[in-house]
Short mmCIF file of C-alpha atoms in Angstrom, two decimals:
data_model
loop_
_atom_site.label_atom_id
_atom_site.label_comp_id
_atom_site.label_asym_id
_atom_site.label_seq_id
_atom_site.Cartn_x
_atom_site.Cartn_y
_atom_site.Cartn_z
CA UNK A 494 95.72 98.80 129.08
CA UNK A 495 93.92 98.93 125.73
CA UNK A 496 94.61 96.06 123.34
CA UNK A 497 96.30 97.47 120.20
CA UNK A 498 94.80 97.07 116.76
CA UNK A 499 93.62 98.78 113.56
CA UNK A 500 90.95 101.48 113.52
CA UNK A 501 87.36 100.18 113.15
CA UNK A 502 85.87 100.07 109.65
CA UNK A 503 82.28 100.56 108.60
CA UNK A 504 82.21 97.18 106.84
CA UNK A 505 83.00 95.30 110.05
CA UNK A 506 86.46 94.32 108.83
CA UNK A 507 85.39 92.31 105.79
CA UNK A 508 87.25 94.62 103.38
CA UNK A 509 90.52 94.38 105.30
CA UNK A 510 90.36 90.57 105.33
CA UNK A 511 89.63 90.45 101.60
CA UNK A 512 92.39 92.94 100.78
CA UNK A 513 94.92 90.80 102.65
CA UNK A 514 93.98 87.71 100.64
CA UNK A 515 92.16 85.89 103.43
CA UNK A 516 91.99 85.71 107.18
CA UNK A 517 95.25 83.79 107.65
CA UNK A 518 97.27 86.38 105.69
CA UNK A 519 95.48 89.17 107.55
CA UNK A 520 96.52 87.69 110.89
CA UNK A 521 100.17 87.57 109.84
CA UNK A 522 100.01 91.26 108.93
CA UNK A 523 98.23 92.27 112.12
CA UNK A 524 100.71 90.56 114.42
CA UNK A 525 103.70 91.85 112.47
CA UNK A 526 102.39 95.40 112.96
CA UNK A 527 100.78 95.36 116.42
CA UNK A 528 102.52 92.59 118.36
CA UNK A 529 101.46 89.29 119.97
CA UNK A 530 97.96 90.40 121.06
CA UNK A 531 95.77 92.28 118.59
CA UNK A 532 92.20 93.60 118.69
CA UNK A 533 90.52 93.51 115.29
CA UNK A 534 87.16 93.37 113.55
CA UNK A 535 85.84 90.05 112.35
CA UNK A 536 82.52 89.64 110.49
CA UNK A 537 80.20 87.72 112.80
CA UNK A 538 82.04 88.75 115.99
CA UNK A 539 81.52 92.04 117.80
CA UNK A 540 84.90 91.94 119.58
CA UNK A 541 87.79 89.76 118.40
CA UNK A 542 91.23 89.39 119.97
CA UNK A 543 93.99 87.44 118.24
CA UNK A 544 96.80 85.85 120.28
CA UNK A 545 100.03 84.75 118.58
CA UNK A 546 102.21 84.23 121.66
CA UNK A 547 102.27 80.56 122.82
CA UNK A 548 102.94 81.56 126.43
CA UNK A 549 99.90 83.87 126.53
CA UNK A 550 97.82 81.19 124.80
CA UNK A 551 98.10 79.09 127.96
CA UNK A 552 95.69 81.52 129.65
CA UNK A 553 93.06 80.73 127.00
CA UNK A 554 93.52 76.94 126.82
CA UNK A 555 90.61 76.26 129.18
CA UNK A 556 88.02 78.02 127.00
CA UNK A 557 85.30 75.59 125.93
CA UNK A 558 82.85 77.72 123.97
CA UNK A 559 82.94 78.42 120.25
CA UNK A 560 81.42 81.56 118.66
CA UNK A 561 78.14 80.41 117.14
CA UNK A 562 78.14 82.97 114.34
CA UNK A 563 81.45 81.77 112.92
CA UNK A 564 80.21 78.18 112.61
CA UNK A 565 76.66 78.87 111.46
CA UNK A 566 77.48 77.80 107.89
CA UNK A 567 77.69 74.18 109.12
CA UNK A 568 74.19 74.08 110.57
CA UNK A 569 72.55 72.45 107.51
CA UNK A 570 74.78 69.40 108.01
CA UNK A 571 73.40 68.59 111.44
CA UNK A 572 70.01 67.34 112.67
CA UNK A 573 70.53 67.39 116.45
CA UNK A 574 72.19 70.79 116.82
CA UNK A 575 75.45 72.18 115.43
CA UNK A 576 78.10 69.87 116.90
CA UNK A 577 80.80 72.50 116.45
CA UNK A 578 79.16 74.79 119.01
CA UNK A 579 77.56 72.37 121.47
CA UNK A 580 77.51 73.68 125.07
CA UNK A 581 80.44 72.46 127.16
CA UNK A 582 78.32 70.17 129.33
CA UNK A 583 76.97 68.40 126.22
CA UNK A 584 80.23 68.46 124.29
CA UNK A 585 82.48 67.00 127.01
CA UNK A 586 80.90 63.48 127.13
CA UNK A 587 80.88 63.26 123.34
CA UNK A 588 84.54 64.35 123.23
CA UNK A 589 85.54 61.67 125.73
CA UNK A 590 83.81 59.02 123.64
CA UNK A 591 85.45 60.23 120.41
CA UNK A 592 88.90 60.30 122.00
CA UNK A 593 88.49 56.74 123.23
CA UNK A 594 87.88 55.66 119.63
CA UNK A 595 89.86 58.02 117.41
CA UNK A 596 92.97 58.29 119.59
CA UNK A 597 93.22 54.58 120.39
CA UNK A 598 95.99 52.48 118.89
CA UNK A 599 93.81 49.32 118.62
CA UNK A 600 91.41 51.19 116.34
CA UNK A 601 94.29 52.49 114.21
CA UNK A 602 95.75 49.01 113.86
CA UNK A 603 92.41 47.48 112.86
CA UNK A 604 92.07 49.92 109.97
CA UNK A 605 95.73 50.11 108.98
CA UNK A 606 95.53 47.41 106.32
CA UNK A 607 92.65 49.20 104.58
CA UNK A 608 94.47 52.53 104.74
CA UNK A 609 97.56 50.86 103.27
CA UNK A 610 95.57 49.38 100.40
CA UNK A 611 94.01 52.75 99.56
CA UNK A 612 97.39 54.49 99.61
CA UNK A 613 98.79 51.74 97.42
CA UNK A 614 96.01 52.20 94.88
CA UNK A 615 96.93 55.86 94.49
CA UNK A 616 100.63 55.00 94.21
CA UNK A 617 99.87 52.43 91.50
CA UNK A 618 97.81 55.01 89.59
CA UNK A 619 100.65 57.53 89.79
CA UNK A 620 103.15 54.89 88.64
CA UNK A 621 101.06 54.28 85.53
CA UNK A 622 100.92 58.03 84.84
CA UNK A 623 104.66 58.61 85.34
CA UNK A 624 106.06 60.32 82.27
CA UNK A 625 102.59 61.38 81.08
CA UNK A 626 102.32 64.80 82.68
CA UNK A 627 102.24 66.11 86.24
CA UNK A 628 100.01 64.99 89.08
CA UNK A 629 97.82 67.42 91.04
CA UNK A 630 98.73 66.66 94.63
CA UNK A 631 95.81 68.28 96.42
CA UNK A 632 93.18 66.88 94.07
CA UNK A 633 94.43 63.30 94.36
CA UNK A 634 95.45 63.36 98.02
CA UNK A 635 92.28 64.94 99.36
CA UNK A 636 90.30 62.35 97.40
CA UNK A 637 92.45 59.70 99.09
CA UNK A 638 91.90 61.19 102.55
CA UNK A 639 88.13 61.17 101.97
CA UNK A 640 88.21 57.51 100.93
CA UNK A 641 90.23 56.72 104.06
CA UNK A 642 87.92 58.51 106.47
CA UNK A 643 84.86 56.98 104.79
CA UNK A 644 86.39 53.53 105.25
CA UNK A 645 87.12 54.34 108.88
CA UNK A 646 83.85 56.02 109.81
CA UNK A 647 81.54 53.68 107.89
CA UNK A 648 83.46 50.41 108.09
CA UNK A 649 82.78 47.70 105.53
CA UNK A 650 79.02 48.16 105.40
CA UNK A 651 79.08 50.96 102.82
CA UNK A 652 78.11 49.08 99.67
CA UNK A 653 79.18 51.81 97.25
CA UNK A 654 82.09 53.88 98.64
CA UNK A 655 82.42 55.87 95.41
CA UNK A 656 78.80 57.02 95.74
CA UNK A 657 79.45 57.99 99.36
CA UNK A 658 82.48 60.10 98.50
CA UNK A 659 80.66 61.78 95.61
CA UNK A 660 77.69 62.61 97.86
CA UNK A 661 79.93 64.08 100.51
CA UNK A 662 81.65 66.25 97.89
CA UNK A 663 78.22 67.59 96.84
CA UNK A 664 77.41 68.48 100.45
CA UNK A 665 80.76 70.20 101.00
CA UNK A 666 80.59 72.06 97.69
CA UNK A 667 77.29 73.58 98.72
CA UNK A 668 78.33 74.49 102.28
CA UNK A 669 81.71 75.93 101.38
CA UNK A 670 80.37 77.60 98.26
CA UNK A 671 77.96 79.58 100.40
CA UNK A 672 80.67 80.39 102.96
CA UNK A 673 83.09 81.80 100.38
CA UNK A 674 80.57 83.12 97.88
CA UNK A 675 81.65 80.74 95.12
CA UNK A 676 79.21 80.87 92.17
CA UNK A 677 77.18 77.70 91.75
CA UNK A 678 76.92 75.63 88.59
CA UNK A 679 73.27 76.03 87.76
CA UNK A 680 70.91 77.93 90.02
CA UNK A 681 71.19 78.26 93.78
CA UNK A 682 68.05 76.17 94.03
CA UNK A 683 69.60 73.39 91.94
CA UNK A 684 72.76 73.37 94.06
CA UNK A 685 70.72 73.25 97.25
CA UNK A 686 68.61 70.40 95.86
CA UNK A 687 71.73 68.38 94.93
CA UNK A 688 73.19 68.96 98.38
CA UNK A 689 69.93 68.01 100.10
CA UNK A 690 69.66 64.78 98.14
CA UNK A 691 73.31 63.96 98.83
CA UNK A 692 72.90 64.63 102.56
CA UNK A 693 69.84 62.40 102.73
CA UNK A 694 71.79 59.68 100.92
CA UNK A 695 74.68 59.91 103.39
CA UNK A 696 72.37 59.69 106.37
CA UNK A 697 70.75 56.63 104.84
CA UNK A 698 74.17 54.98 104.51
CA UNK A 699 74.94 55.71 108.17
CA UNK A 700 71.58 54.20 109.17
CA UNK A 701 72.48 51.05 107.23
CA UNK A 702 75.78 50.75 109.09
CA UNK A 703 73.99 51.25 112.42
CA UNK A 704 71.48 48.54 111.51
CA UNK A 705 74.29 46.18 110.47
CA UNK A 706 76.06 46.79 113.76
CA UNK A 707 72.95 46.12 115.81
CA UNK A 708 72.23 42.95 113.83
CA UNK A 709 75.76 41.69 114.40
CA UNK A 710 76.42 41.46 110.65
CA UNK A 711 79.75 39.92 109.68
CA UNK A 712 81.34 42.90 108.05
CA UNK A 713 84.24 45.20 108.78
CA UNK A 714 82.93 47.16 111.74
CA UNK A 715 82.95 50.89 112.21
CA UNK A 716 84.62 51.55 115.56
CA UNK A 717 83.11 55.03 115.55
CA UNK A 718 79.50 54.00 114.94
CA UNK A 719 79.87 50.99 117.19
CA UNK A 720 80.95 53.19 120.11
CA UNK A 721 78.09 55.62 119.51
CA UNK A 722 75.52 52.82 119.35
CA UNK A 723 76.93 51.14 122.47
CA UNK A 724 76.77 54.48 124.30
CA UNK A 725 73.04 54.71 123.56
CA UNK A 726 73.24 57.78 121.31
CA UNK A 727 70.07 58.55 119.36
CA UNK A 728 70.11 58.08 115.55
CA UNK A 729 70.28 61.80 114.73
CA UNK A 730 73.32 62.32 116.96
CA UNK A 731 75.06 59.29 115.44
CA UNK A 732 74.47 60.63 111.93
CA UNK A 733 75.67 64.10 112.94
CA UNK A 734 78.83 62.76 114.57
CA UNK A 735 79.76 60.67 111.54
CA UNK A 736 79.21 63.70 109.29
CA UNK A 737 81.34 65.88 111.57
CA UNK A 738 84.16 63.32 111.60
CA UNK A 739 84.13 63.07 107.82
CA UNK A 740 84.05 66.86 107.50
CA UNK A 741 87.00 67.40 109.85
CA UNK A 742 89.14 64.68 108.26
CA UNK A 743 88.21 65.11 104.60
CA UNK A 744 90.63 67.76 103.41
CA UNK A 745 93.03 68.08 106.33
CA UNK A 746 95.12 64.92 105.95
CA UNK A 747 95.39 65.24 102.17
CA UNK A 748 96.33 68.90 102.45
CA UNK A 749 99.00 68.18 105.09
CA UNK A 750 100.57 65.48 102.90
CA UNK A 751 100.42 67.77 99.85
CA UNK A 752 102.30 70.60 101.57
CA UNK A 753 104.85 68.11 102.92
CA UNK A 754 105.58 66.74 99.45
CA UNK A 755 105.78 70.31 98.12
CA UNK A 756 108.45 71.21 100.69
CA UNK A 757 110.39 68.00 100.11
CA UNK A 758 110.42 68.63 96.37
CA UNK A 759 112.00 72.02 97.07
CA UNK A 760 114.53 70.51 99.50
CA UNK A 761 115.96 67.38 97.84
CA UNK A 762 118.57 66.94 100.59
CA UNK A 763 115.80 66.48 103.15
CA UNK A 764 113.90 64.18 100.77
CA UNK A 765 117.03 62.05 100.36
CA UNK A 766 117.35 61.68 104.12
CA UNK A 767 113.70 60.60 104.38
CA UNK A 768 114.26 58.08 101.60
CA UNK A 769 117.32 56.65 103.33
CA UNK A 770 115.36 56.22 106.55
CA UNK A 771 112.56 54.43 104.68
CA UNK A 772 115.04 52.12 102.94
CA UNK A 773 116.68 51.25 106.24
CA UNK A 774 113.41 50.49 108.04
CA UNK A 775 111.36 48.91 105.24
CA UNK A 776 114.01 47.21 103.15
CA UNK A 777 112.35 46.06 99.90
CA UNK A 778 108.80 46.47 101.29
CA UNK A 779 106.73 49.22 99.69
CA UNK A 780 104.67 50.04 102.78
CA UNK A 781 105.22 50.13 106.54
CA UNK A 782 103.52 48.10 109.22
CA UNK A 783 101.81 50.07 111.95
CA UNK A 784 104.76 49.33 114.27
CA UNK A 785 107.20 50.70 111.66
CA UNK A 786 105.85 54.23 112.07
CA UNK A 787 107.63 54.50 115.42
CA UNK A 788 110.88 53.65 113.65
CA UNK A 789 110.55 56.60 111.26
CA UNK A 790 111.33 59.59 113.52
CA UNK A 791 112.75 61.79 110.77
CA UNK A 792 109.61 61.33 108.64
CA UNK A 793 107.55 62.46 111.64
CA UNK A 794 109.79 65.52 112.11
CA UNK A 795 109.37 66.42 108.43
CA UNK A 796 105.58 66.18 108.70
CA UNK A 797 105.49 68.33 111.85
CA UNK A 798 107.71 70.99 110.27
CA UNK A 799 105.50 71.01 107.17
CA UNK A 800 102.43 71.52 109.37
CA UNK A 801 104.25 74.34 111.13
CA UNK A 802 104.85 76.18 107.86
CA UNK A 803 101.51 75.22 106.29
CA UNK A 804 99.02 74.21 109.02
CA UNK A 805 96.01 72.52 107.37
CA UNK A 806 93.62 74.50 109.58
CA UNK A 807 95.19 77.98 109.80
CA UNK A 808 93.10 79.33 112.68
CA UNK A 809 90.60 78.53 115.44
CA UNK A 810 88.30 80.54 117.71
CA UNK A 811 86.78 80.45 121.19
CA UNK A 812 84.47 82.75 123.12
CA UNK A 813 84.98 84.15 126.61
CA UNK A 814 82.18 83.81 129.15
CA UNK A 815 83.82 86.18 131.67
CA UNK A 816 86.64 88.76 131.62
CA UNK A 817 89.95 87.04 130.81
CA UNK A 818 93.33 88.46 132.00
CA UNK A 819 95.86 88.09 129.19
CA UNK A 820 99.29 89.47 130.02
CA UNK A 821 98.90 93.23 130.49
CA UNK A 822 95.41 93.17 128.94
CA UNK A 823 91.90 92.04 129.89
CA UNK A 824 89.72 90.45 127.22
CA UNK A 825 86.04 91.26 127.91
CA UNK A 826 83.35 88.64 128.39
CA UNK A 827 81.63 87.66 125.16
CA UNK A 828 84.72 88.35 123.04
CA UNK A 829 86.00 86.02 120.34
CA UNK A 830 89.50 84.80 121.15
CA UNK A 831 91.16 84.04 117.86
CA UNK A 832 93.93 81.45 117.45
CA UNK A 833 96.00 82.51 114.42
CA UNK A 834 97.81 79.18 114.06
CA UNK A 835 99.88 80.33 111.10
CA UNK A 836 101.12 83.38 113.03
CA UNK A 837 101.85 81.26 116.14
CA UNK A 838 103.88 78.85 114.01
CA UNK A 839 105.91 81.68 112.49
CA UNK A 840 106.49 83.66 115.68
CA UNK A 841 110.22 84.52 115.43
CA UNK A 842 110.58 84.65 119.22
CA UNK A 843 110.12 80.89 119.32
CA UNK A 844 110.97 79.84 115.77
CA UNK A 845 114.30 81.35 114.59
CA UNK A 846 114.28 81.90 110.82
CA UNK A 847 110.57 81.05 110.78
CA UNK A 848 110.27 80.89 106.98
CA UNK A 849 112.98 78.25 106.72
CA UNK A 850 112.11 74.54 106.35
CA UNK A 851 114.19 72.76 108.99
CA UNK A 852 112.76 69.45 110.32
CA UNK A 853 115.48 69.28 113.01
CA UNK A 854 113.40 71.79 114.98
CA UNK A 855 111.42 68.75 116.15
CA UNK A 856 114.18 66.74 117.75
CA UNK A 857 113.32 65.96 121.39
CA UNK A 858 116.00 68.41 122.53
CA UNK A 859 114.72 71.37 120.51
CA UNK A 860 111.08 70.57 121.28
CA UNK A 861 111.81 70.62 125.01
CA UNK A 862 113.13 74.18 124.76
CA UNK A 863 109.92 75.63 123.27
CA UNK A 864 106.62 76.52 124.98
CA UNK A 865 104.04 73.74 124.86
CA UNK A 866 101.69 75.69 122.58
CA UNK A 867 104.27 76.89 120.07
CA UNK A 868 103.14 74.12 117.66
CA UNK A 869 99.35 73.69 117.51
CA UNK A 870 98.34 72.26 114.11
CA UNK A 871 95.37 70.47 115.72
CA UNK A 872 94.25 73.34 117.97
CA UNK A 873 94.35 73.57 121.76
CA UNK A 874 92.25 72.84 124.81
CA UNK A 875 88.92 71.02 125.17
CA UNK A 876 87.88 71.81 121.58
CA UNK A 877 91.08 70.60 119.91
CA UNK A 878 90.88 67.92 117.21
CA UNK A 879 89.88 64.53 118.62
CA UNK A 880 91.24 62.84 115.49
CA UNK A 881 94.79 64.23 115.74
CA UNK A 882 96.41 60.85 116.47
CA UNK A 883 94.50 59.15 113.64
CA UNK A 884 95.43 61.95 111.22
CA UNK A 885 99.13 61.56 112.06
CA UNK A 886 98.96 57.80 111.43
CA UNK A 887 97.24 58.33 108.07
CA UNK A 888 99.61 61.09 106.97
CA UNK A 889 102.78 59.24 107.95
CA UNK A 890 101.55 56.08 106.23
CA UNK A 891 100.71 57.90 102.98
CA UNK A 892 104.02 59.76 102.99
CA UNK A 893 105.94 56.53 103.62
CA UNK A 894 104.20 54.74 100.74
CA UNK A 895 104.70 57.60 98.27
CA UNK A 896 108.26 58.58 99.26
CA UNK A 897 109.43 54.96 99.18
CA UNK A 898 108.42 54.71 95.54
CA UNK A 899 108.65 58.17 94.00
CA UNK A 900 110.76 61.24 93.53
CA UNK A 901 108.83 64.51 93.35
CA UNK A 902 109.94 67.54 91.35
CA UNK A 903 108.16 70.89 91.01
CA UNK A 904 106.66 71.72 87.61
CA UNK A 905 108.65 74.68 86.20
CA UNK A 906 106.64 77.89 86.07
CA UNK A 907 103.82 76.60 88.28
CA UNK A 908 103.25 79.06 91.13
CA UNK A 909 101.97 77.68 94.43
CA UNK A 910 99.88 80.28 96.28
CA UNK A 911 98.35 79.47 99.72
CA UNK A 912 94.72 80.56 100.06
CA UNK A 913 91.99 80.10 102.66
CA UNK A 914 89.37 77.53 101.72
CA UNK A 915 88.28 76.19 105.12
CA UNK A 916 91.75 74.63 105.10
CA UNK A 917 95.04 76.13 103.89
CA UNK A 918 94.69 75.33 100.20
CA UNK A 919 96.86 76.07 97.17
CA UNK A 920 95.00 78.32 94.74
CA UNK A 921 95.91 76.35 91.60
CA UNK A 922 96.76 73.05 93.25
CA UNK A 923 100.35 71.79 93.65
CA UNK A 924 101.56 70.25 90.41
CA UNK A 925 104.43 67.76 90.60
CA UNK A 926 106.40 65.61 88.21
CA UNK A 927 106.54 62.09 89.64
CA UNK A 928 109.23 59.58 88.71
CA UNK A 929 110.49 56.26 90.09
CA UNK A 930 112.87 56.80 92.97
CA UNK A 931 116.40 55.44 93.05
CA UNK A 932 116.93 53.80 96.43
CA UNK A 933 119.83 54.54 98.72
CA UNK A 934 121.25 51.14 97.76
CA UNK A 935 121.45 52.26 94.14
CA UNK A 936 118.52 50.30 92.76
CA UNK A 937 115.19 51.52 91.39
CA UNK A 938 112.12 51.46 93.57
CA UNK A 939 109.04 49.42 92.78
CA UNK A 940 107.19 52.47 91.44
CA UNK A 941 106.80 51.01 88.01
CA UNK A 942 104.79 48.01 89.16
CA UNK A 943 101.90 47.18 91.43
CA UNK A 944 102.34 47.80 95.11
CA UNK A 945 103.85 44.89 96.99
CA UNK A 946 103.14 44.59 100.68
CA UNK A 947 102.23 41.94 103.20
CA UNK A 948 98.60 43.05 102.99
#
């Protein structure tokens, strides 16, 4: 049976994607019109098949090859080969090592105090700005997430973290600017030169951390670099892996927290319930301990529902190496299998009233009734995000700190429009009015003063 889809276009599908407002919007339209499996054109892929049914996705979960053309824009970041498209036999050992570090609770606990301090610094800055205009959630929260991942990936050996974050922004601006055709400030040559200098600076910082680790320097260690050094990885692969980790974590956590706060501002009843849970668990503390996160189940449900409605990474892709049976269809070898995460998360067969924000979807009882792959904000299979557990810890911590202290209200007249910018971004940021929160006990939170915690 032929896989349904739109008629081919001479431009390879680029015009249809642009007309829809980006690939994520295009996928929603395709699946609404053609059903759960759609054949479509995708620039850089000769044959592309999108799958929005979580049951059918199970048949693709073993795929361990990424389409090289779709990830070619990242090649300038890497010295030892594009880590996003490494062959399975080379990728698997690296993945196991990364999971041992990034998914491990001991590593999360070691860095939790630093994460808490960084979140507290942002909360203190917002407290000082309260009443002096709105805050731009995505701008501030993605900057926070970059500071957090730099602290995690580089440890305490980075002498100038502000310089590191600025350099990484220069590298990303160049890479993503080329991907999306964003005009450069100055000439293309000047932008490339800035990015090259920034990349060289970042690699130098990583080399310094590696040297400090090998010398046994008494500084906050980088669990990531330490594991790579202990595994005998060569310098270029260590630098590449640190860059990849920073790239994957830079925008995603901040974007996830931004969309969560946006939804809570539009649903004050849900925000009140989160606040009551925080008051009950934390008392008069302004930040949780690592162990407290397990005692905040409703906050976790809110975050998961926000990532259902606005997944930070709205799609993924794999490549078949042999014909793949998929329900009544057969996907040919060499095809790009496309994971339209936004469409999967809004599939009405598994998410009744899919546009509605309802955190109770993630109670254990409701979760047990859904297919395993109905909620895939971090991807699926052997190429899914190794840092998923770390990202959840960071996001829940930041949300707890901010929601304990503040009330968020939308800025009247400010339109929030999701767009594709490597992550699911808001075109003109998400502007919010921030004010001190009244606690469930009737008192005012500590938003007006400096953050108080046991750290």
